[in-house]
Coordinates of N, CA and C in Angstrom, one line a residue:
M1 N 0.8 -1.2 0.0 CA 0.0 0.0 -0.1 C 0.8 1.2 0.0
T2 N 1.5 1.5 -1.1 CA 2.3 2.7 -1.2 C 1.6 3.6 -2.3
D3 N 1.9 4.9 -2.0 CA 1.2 6.0 -2.8 C 2.4 6.9 -3.2
T4 N 2.6 7.1 -4.5 CA 3.5 8.0 -5.0 C 3.0 9.2 -5.8
S5 N 1.6 9.2 -5.7 CA 0.9 10.3 -6.7 C 0.8 11.7 -6.0
V6 N 1.7 12.1 -5.4 CA 1.6 13.4 -4.7 C 2.6 14.3 -5.3
S7 N 2.3 15.6 -5.1 CA 3.3 16.6 -5.6 C 3.7 17.4 -4.5
W8 N 5.0 17.5 -4.2 CA 5.6 18.3 -3.0 C 5.8 19.7 -3.5
Q9 N 5.3 20.6 -2.7 CA 5.5 22.1 -2.9 C 6.2 22.7 -1.7
R10 N 6.8 23.9 -1.8 CA 7.4 24.6 -0.8 C 6.4 24.9 0.3
D11 N 6.6 24.8 1.6 CA 5.7 25.1 2.7 C 5.5 26.5 2.7
R12 N 4.4 27.0 3.0 CA 4.2 28.5 3.1 C 4.3 28.9 4.5
L13 N 4.4 28.0 5.5 CA 4.6 28.4 6.8 C 6.0 28.3 7.4
L14 N 6.6 27.1 7.0 CA 7.9 26.8 7.6 C 9.0 26.7 6.5
P15 N 10.0 27.7 6.6 CA 11.0 27.6 5.7 C 11.8 26.4 5.7
G16 N 12.3 25.8 4.6 CA 13.0 24.6 4.6 C 12.2 23.3 4.6
F17 N 10.8 23.5 4.6 CA 9.8 22.3 4.6 C 9.1 22.4 3.4
E18 N 8.5 21.2 2.9 CA 7.6 21.1 1.9 C 6.3 20.3 2.2
T19 N 5.3 20.6 1.5 CA 4.0 20.0 1.8 C 3.4 19.3 0.5
A20 N 2.5 18.3 0.8 CA 1.7 17.7 -0.2 C 0.3 17.8 0.3
T21 N -0.6 18.4 -0.6 CA -2.0 18.4 -0.3 C -2.8 17.1 -0.6
L22 N -3.4 16.6 0.3 CA -4.1 15.3 0.0 C -5.7 15.5 0.0
P23 N -6.2 15.5 -1.2 CA -7.8 15.8 -1.4 C -8.5 14.5 -1.0
F24 N -9.7 14.6 -0.4 CA -10.5 13.6 0.0 C -12.0 13.9 -0.5
P25 N -12.9 12.8 -0.5 CA -14.3 13.3 -0.9 C -14.8 14.2 0.2
P26 N -15.8 15.1 -0.3 CA -16.4 16.0 0.6 C -17.1 15.4 1.8
D27 N -17.2 16.1 2.8 CA -18.0 15.6 4.1 C -19.1 16.7 4.3
Y28 N -19.7 16.7 5.5 CA -20.8 17.6 5.8 C -20.5 19.1 5.7
D29 N -19.1 19.5 5.7 CA -18.7 20.9 5.4 C -18.3 21.1 4.1
G30 N -18.4 20.1 3.1 CA -17.9 20.3 1.8 C -16.6 19.6 1.6
P31 N -15.7 20.2 0.6 CA -14.5 19.6 0.3 C -13.6 19.6 1.5
V32 N -12.7 18.5 1.5 CA -11.7 18.3 2.6 C -10.5 17.9 2.1
V33 N -9.3 18.5 2.7 CA -7.9 18.0 2.4 C -7.2 17.8 3.6
A34 N -6.1 17.1 3.6 CA -5.2 17.0 4.7 C -3.8 17.4 4.1
T35 N -2.9 17.8 5.0 CA -1.5 18.2 4.4 C -0.5 17.4 5.0
L36 N 0.3 16.8 4.3 CA 1.6 16.1 4.7 C 2.7 17.1 4.7
V37 N 3.5 17.2 5.7 CA 4.7 18.0 5.8 C 5.9 17.2 5.9
R38 N 6.9 17.7 5.2 CA 8.3 16.9 5.5 C 9.4 18.1 5.2
K39 N 10.6 17.6 5.7 CA 11.7 18.6 5.6 C 12.1 18.5 4.0
A40 N 12.4 19.6 3.5 CA 12.8 19.7 2.0 C 14.2 19.0 1.8
G41 N 14.4 18.3 0.8 CA 15.6 17.7 0.4 C 16.2 16.7 1.5
M42 N 15.0 16.1 2.1 CA 15.3 15.0 3.1 C 16.0 13.8 2.5
P43 N 17.1 13.3 3.0 CA 17.8 12.2 2.5 C 17.0 10.9 2.8
K44 N 17.1 9.8 2.0 CA 16.4 8.6 2.3 C 16.9 7.9 3.6
R45 N 16.0 7.6 4.5 CA 16.3 6.9 5.7 C 15.7 5.5 5.7
K46 N 16.0 4.8 6.8 CA 15.5 3.4 6.8 C 14.4 3.3 7.7
R47 N 14.0 4.4 8.5 CA 12.8 4.4 9.3 C 12.2 5.9 9.3
A48 N 11.0 6.0 9.7 CA 10.2 7.2 9.5 C 9.3 7.4 10.8
V49 N 9.0 8.6 11.1 CA 8.0 9.0 12.1 C 7.0 9.8 11.5
L50 N 5.8 9.6 11.8 CA 4.6 10.4 11.3 C 4.0 11.1 12.6
F51 N 4.0 12.4 12.7 CA 3.6 13.2 13.8 C 2.2 13.7 13.5
I52 N 1.3 13.5 14.5 CA -0.2 14.0 14.5 C -0.3 15.1 15.5
H53 N -0.6 16.2 15.2 CA -0.8 17.4 16.1 C -2.0 17.1 17.0
G54 N -2.2 18.1 18.0 CA -3.3 18.0 19.0 C -4.5 18.8 18.5
F55 N -5.5 19.0 19.4 CA -6.7 19.7 19.1 C -6.4 21.1 18.9
I56 N -7.1 21.9 18.1 CA -6.9 23.2 17.6 C -5.4 23.7 17.4
D57 N -4.7 22.7 16.6 CA -3.3 22.8 16.5 C -2.9 22.4 15.0
Y58 N -1.7 22.5 14.7 CA -1.1 22.1 13.4 C 0.4 21.8 13.5
F59 N 1.1 21.4 12.6 CA 2.5 21.2 12.7 C 3.3 22.6 12.4
F60 N 4.1 23.0 13.5 CA 5.0 24.1 13.3 C 6.2 23.8 14.0
Q61 N 6.5 22.7 14.7 CA 7.6 22.4 15.5 C 8.8 22.0 14.7
A62 N 9.5 22.9 13.9 CA 10.6 22.5 13.2 C 11.8 21.9 13.9
H63 N 11.9 22.3 15.2 CA 12.9 21.8 16.0 C 12.6 20.3 16.2
M64 N 11.4 19.8 16.2 CA 11.2 18.4 16.5 C 11.6 17.6 15.3
A65 N 11.3 18.2 14.0 CA 11.7 17.5 12.9 C 13.2 17.3 12.8
E66 N 13.9 18.4 13.1 CA 15.3 18.4 13.1 C 15.9 17.3 14.1
R67 N 15.3 17.3 15.2 CA 15.9 16.2 16.3 C 15.7 14.9 15.8
F68 N 14.5 14.6 15.2 CA 14.3 13.2 14.7 C 15.2 12.9 13.5
E69 N 15.5 13.8 12.6 CA 16.4 13.6 11.6 C 17.8 13.4 12.1
T70 N 18.2 14.2 13.1 CA 19.5 14.0 13.7 C 19.8 12.5 14.2
E71 N 18.6 12.0 14.7 CA 18.6 10.6 15.2 C 18.4 9.6 14.1
G72 N 18.4 10.0 12.9 CA 18.3 9.0 11.8 C 16.9 8.7 11.3
W73 N 16.0 9.5 11.6 CA 14.5 9.2 11.2 C 14.1 10.1 10.0
S74 N 13.4 9.6 9.1 CA 12.7 10.5 8.2 C 11.5 11.1 8.9
F75 N 11.3 12.3 8.9 CA 10.1 12.9 9.8 C 9.1 13.5 8.8
Y76 N 7.9 13.2 9.2 CA 6.6 13.7 8.5 C 5.7 14.1 9.6
A77 N 4.9 15.1 9.3 CA 3.8 15.6 10.2 C 2.6 15.8 9.2
L78 N 1.5 15.6 9.8 CA 0.2 15.7 9.1 C -0.7 16.7 9.8
D79 N -1.0 17.8 9.0 CA -2.1 18.7 9.3 C -3.4 18.0 8.9
L80 N -4.1 17.5 10.0 CA -5.3 16.9 9.7 C -6.4 17.8 9.0
R81 N -7.4 17.2 8.5 CA -8.4 18.0 7.8 C -9.0 19.0 8.7
K82 N -9.2 20.2 8.2 CA -9.8 21.4 8.9 C -8.9 21.9 10.0
H83 N -7.7 21.7 9.8 CA -6.6 22.1 10.8 C -5.5 22.8 10.0
G84 N -4.9 23.9 10.6 CA -3.8 24.5 10.1 C -3.8 24.8 8.5
R85 N -2.8 24.1 7.8 CA -2.6 24.2 6.4 C -4.0 23.6 5.6
S86 N -4.5 22.8 6.2 CA -5.7 21.9 5.6 C -7.1 22.6 5.8
L87 N -7.2 23.8 6.5 CA -8.4 24.4 6.7 C -8.8 25.1 5.4
L88 N -9.9 24.8 4.9 CA -10.5 25.5 3.7 C -11.6 26.6 4.1
P89 N -11.7 27.5 3.2 CA -12.8 28.5 3.4 C -14.2 27.8 3.6
G90 N -14.9 28.4 4.7 CA -16.3 28.0 4.9 C -16.3 26.8 5.8
Q91 N -15.2 26.2 6.2 CA -15.1 25.0 7.1 C -15.2 25.4 8.6
H92 N -15.7 24.6 9.4 CA -15.7 24.8 10.8 C -14.3 24.3 11.3
P93 N -13.4 25.2 11.7 CA -12.1 24.9 12.1 C -12.0 23.9 13.2
C94 N -11.2 22.9 12.9 CA -10.9 21.9 13.9 C -12.0 21.0 14.3
F95 N -13.0 20.9 13.4 CA -14.3 20.2 13.8 C -14.3 18.8 13.2
C96 N -14.7 17.8 13.9 CA -15.2 16.6 13.4 C -16.2 16.1 14.3
K97 N -17.0 15.1 13.8 CA -18.1 14.5 14.5 C -17.6 13.3 15.3
R98 N -16.7 12.6 14.6 CA -16.0 11.4 15.1 C -14.5 11.3 14.9
L99 N -13.8 11.0 15.8 CA -12.3 11.0 15.5 C -11.8 10.0 14.4
V100 N -12.7 9.0 14.1 CA -12.3 8.2 12.9 C -12.4 8.9 11.6
E101 N -12.9 10.0 11.6 CA -12.9 11.0 10.3 C -11.6 11.2 9.9
Y102 N -10.6 11.2 10.8 CA -9.1 11.5 10.6 C -8.4 10.3 10.0
F103 N -9.0 9.2 10.1 CA -8.3 7.9 9.9 C -7.9 7.9 8.3
P104 N -8.7 8.3 7.3 CA -8.3 8.4 5.9 C -7.0 9.2 5.6
D105 N -6.9 10.3 6.4 CA -5.8 11.3 6.3 C -4.5 10.4 6.7
I106 N -4.6 9.7 7.8 CA -3.5 9.0 8.2 C -3.1 7.9 7.4
T107 N -4.1 7.1 6.9 CA -3.9 5.9 5.9 C -3.2 6.6 4.7
R108 N -3.7 7.6 4.1 CA -3.1 8.1 2.9 C -1.7 8.6 3.3
A109 N -1.4 9.2 4.3 CA -0.1 9.7 4.7 C 0.8 8.5 4.8
I110 N 0.4 7.4 5.5 CA 1.1 6.2 5.7 C 1.5 5.7 4.2
G111 N 0.6 5.6 3.4 CA 0.9 5.1 2.1 C 2.0 6.0 1.3
I112 N 2.0 7.2 1.5 CA 3.0 8.1 0.9 C 4.2 7.8 1.5
I113 N 4.3 7.7 2.8 CA 5.6 7.5 3.5 C 6.1 6.1 3.2
S114 N 5.2 5.1 3.0 CA 5.8 3.7 2.7 C 6.3 3.7 1.3
G115 N 5.9 4.5 0.5 CA 6.6 4.6 -0.8 C 8.0 5.3 -0.9
E116 N 8.2 6.0 0.2 CA 9.6 6.6 0.4 C 10.5 6.1 1.3
V117 N 9.9 5.4 2.3 CA 10.8 4.7 3.4 C 10.2 3.3 3.7
E118 N 11.0 2.3 3.6 CA 10.6 0.9 3.7 C 10.5 0.4 5.1
G119 N 11.3 1.0 6.0 CA 11.6 0.4 7.4 C 10.4 0.8 8.3
P120 N 10.8 0.6 9.6 CA 9.8 0.8 10.6 C 9.1 2.2 10.5
L121 N 7.8 2.3 11.0 CA 7.2 3.6 11.0 C 6.6 3.8 12.4
L122 N 7.0 4.9 13.0 CA 6.6 5.3 14.4 C 5.5 6.3 14.2
L123 N 4.4 6.0 14.8 CA 3.2 7.0 14.7 C 3.3 7.7 16.1
A124 N 3.5 9.1 16.1 CA 3.6 10.0 17.3 C 2.5 10.8 17.3
G125 N 2.1 11.3 18.4 CA 1.0 12.3 18.7 C 1.2 13.2 19.8
H126 N 0.7 14.4 19.8 CA 0.6 15.3 20.9 C -0.7 15.5 21.4
S127 N -1.0 15.3 22.5 CA -2.3 15.6 23.1 C -3.4 14.9 22.4
T128 N -4.5 15.5 21.8 CA -5.5 14.7 21.1 C -4.9 13.9 19.9
G129 N -3.8 14.4 19.4 CA -3.0 13.6 18.3 C -2.6 12.3 18.8
G130 N -2.2 12.3 20.1 CA -1.8 11.0 20.8 C -3.0 10.0 20.8
L131 N -4.2 10.7 21.2 CA -5.3 9.8 21.3 C -5.7 9.2 19.8
I132 N -5.8 10.0 18.9 CA -6.0 9.8 17.5 C -5.0 8.7 17.0
A133 N -3.7 8.9 17.3 CA -2.7 8.0 16.9 C -2.9 6.5 17.6
S134 N -3.3 6.6 18.8 CA -3.6 5.3 19.6 C -4.8 4.5 18.9
L135 N -5.9 5.3 18.7 CA -6.9 4.7 18.1 C -6.6 4.2 16.6
Y136 N -5.9 4.9 16.0 CA -5.6 4.4 14.6 C -4.7 3.2 14.6
A137 N -3.7 3.2 15.6 CA -2.9 2.0 15.8 C -3.6 0.7 16.2
N138 N -4.7 0.9 16.7 CA -5.6 -0.2 17.1 C -6.6 -0.5 16.0
E139 N -7.1 0.4 15.2 CA -8.3 0.2 14.4 C -8.1 0.7 13.0
G140 N -7.0 1.4 12.7 CA -6.8 2.0 11.3 C -6.6 1.0 10.1
E141 N -6.9 1.4 9.1 CA -6.7 0.5 7.9 C -5.2 0.0 7.6
A142 N -4.3 0.9 7.9 CA -2.9 0.6 7.8 C -2.2 0.4 9.1
K143 N -2.9 0.0 10.0 CA -2.2 -0.3 11.4 C -1.2 -1.4 11.3
H144 N -1.2 -2.3 10.4 CA -0.1 -3.2 10.2 C 1.2 -2.6 9.9
R145 N 1.2 -1.4 9.4 CA 2.4 -0.6 8.9 C 3.0 0.1 10.2
V146 N 2.2 0.3 11.3 CA 2.8 1.0 12.3 C 3.6 0.1 13.2
S147 N 4.9 0.4 13.4 CA 5.8 -0.4 14.2 C 5.8 0.0 15.6
A148 N 5.6 1.3 15.9 CA 5.6 1.7 17.3 C 4.7 3.0 17.4
L149 N 4.4 3.2 18.7 CA 3.4 4.3 19.0 C 4.1 5.2 20.0

């Protein structure tokens, strides 16, 4: 389950990072996207981490990405639908009716990461992102790809 059909663009928020916009079918607010973030020019590594932000949050912690990369990890972060870079006009910010609404965002991100990194995948989260990551590791479509939480 790898996905290589994304286009990486320069991140508008963090210098030295790049993003891929991941479109999904509309929900009760209309169109939705998630945004995968990574360090630009990142060398191939043998293991990766996918970071999930908390409630009313998004990824902005460049120092975290740099630390993981120093330790030999490919670092990715996901701005979930209706958060940060993924918030579209007319949407209710940071709103979902059920946390499983974020599962397709994570599944797609894991597919993209799996196309770039073959080794272990650490799923990490802060605050509500930790809860979402835990639920995904237990019930998500690509939970078999998660090596550590």
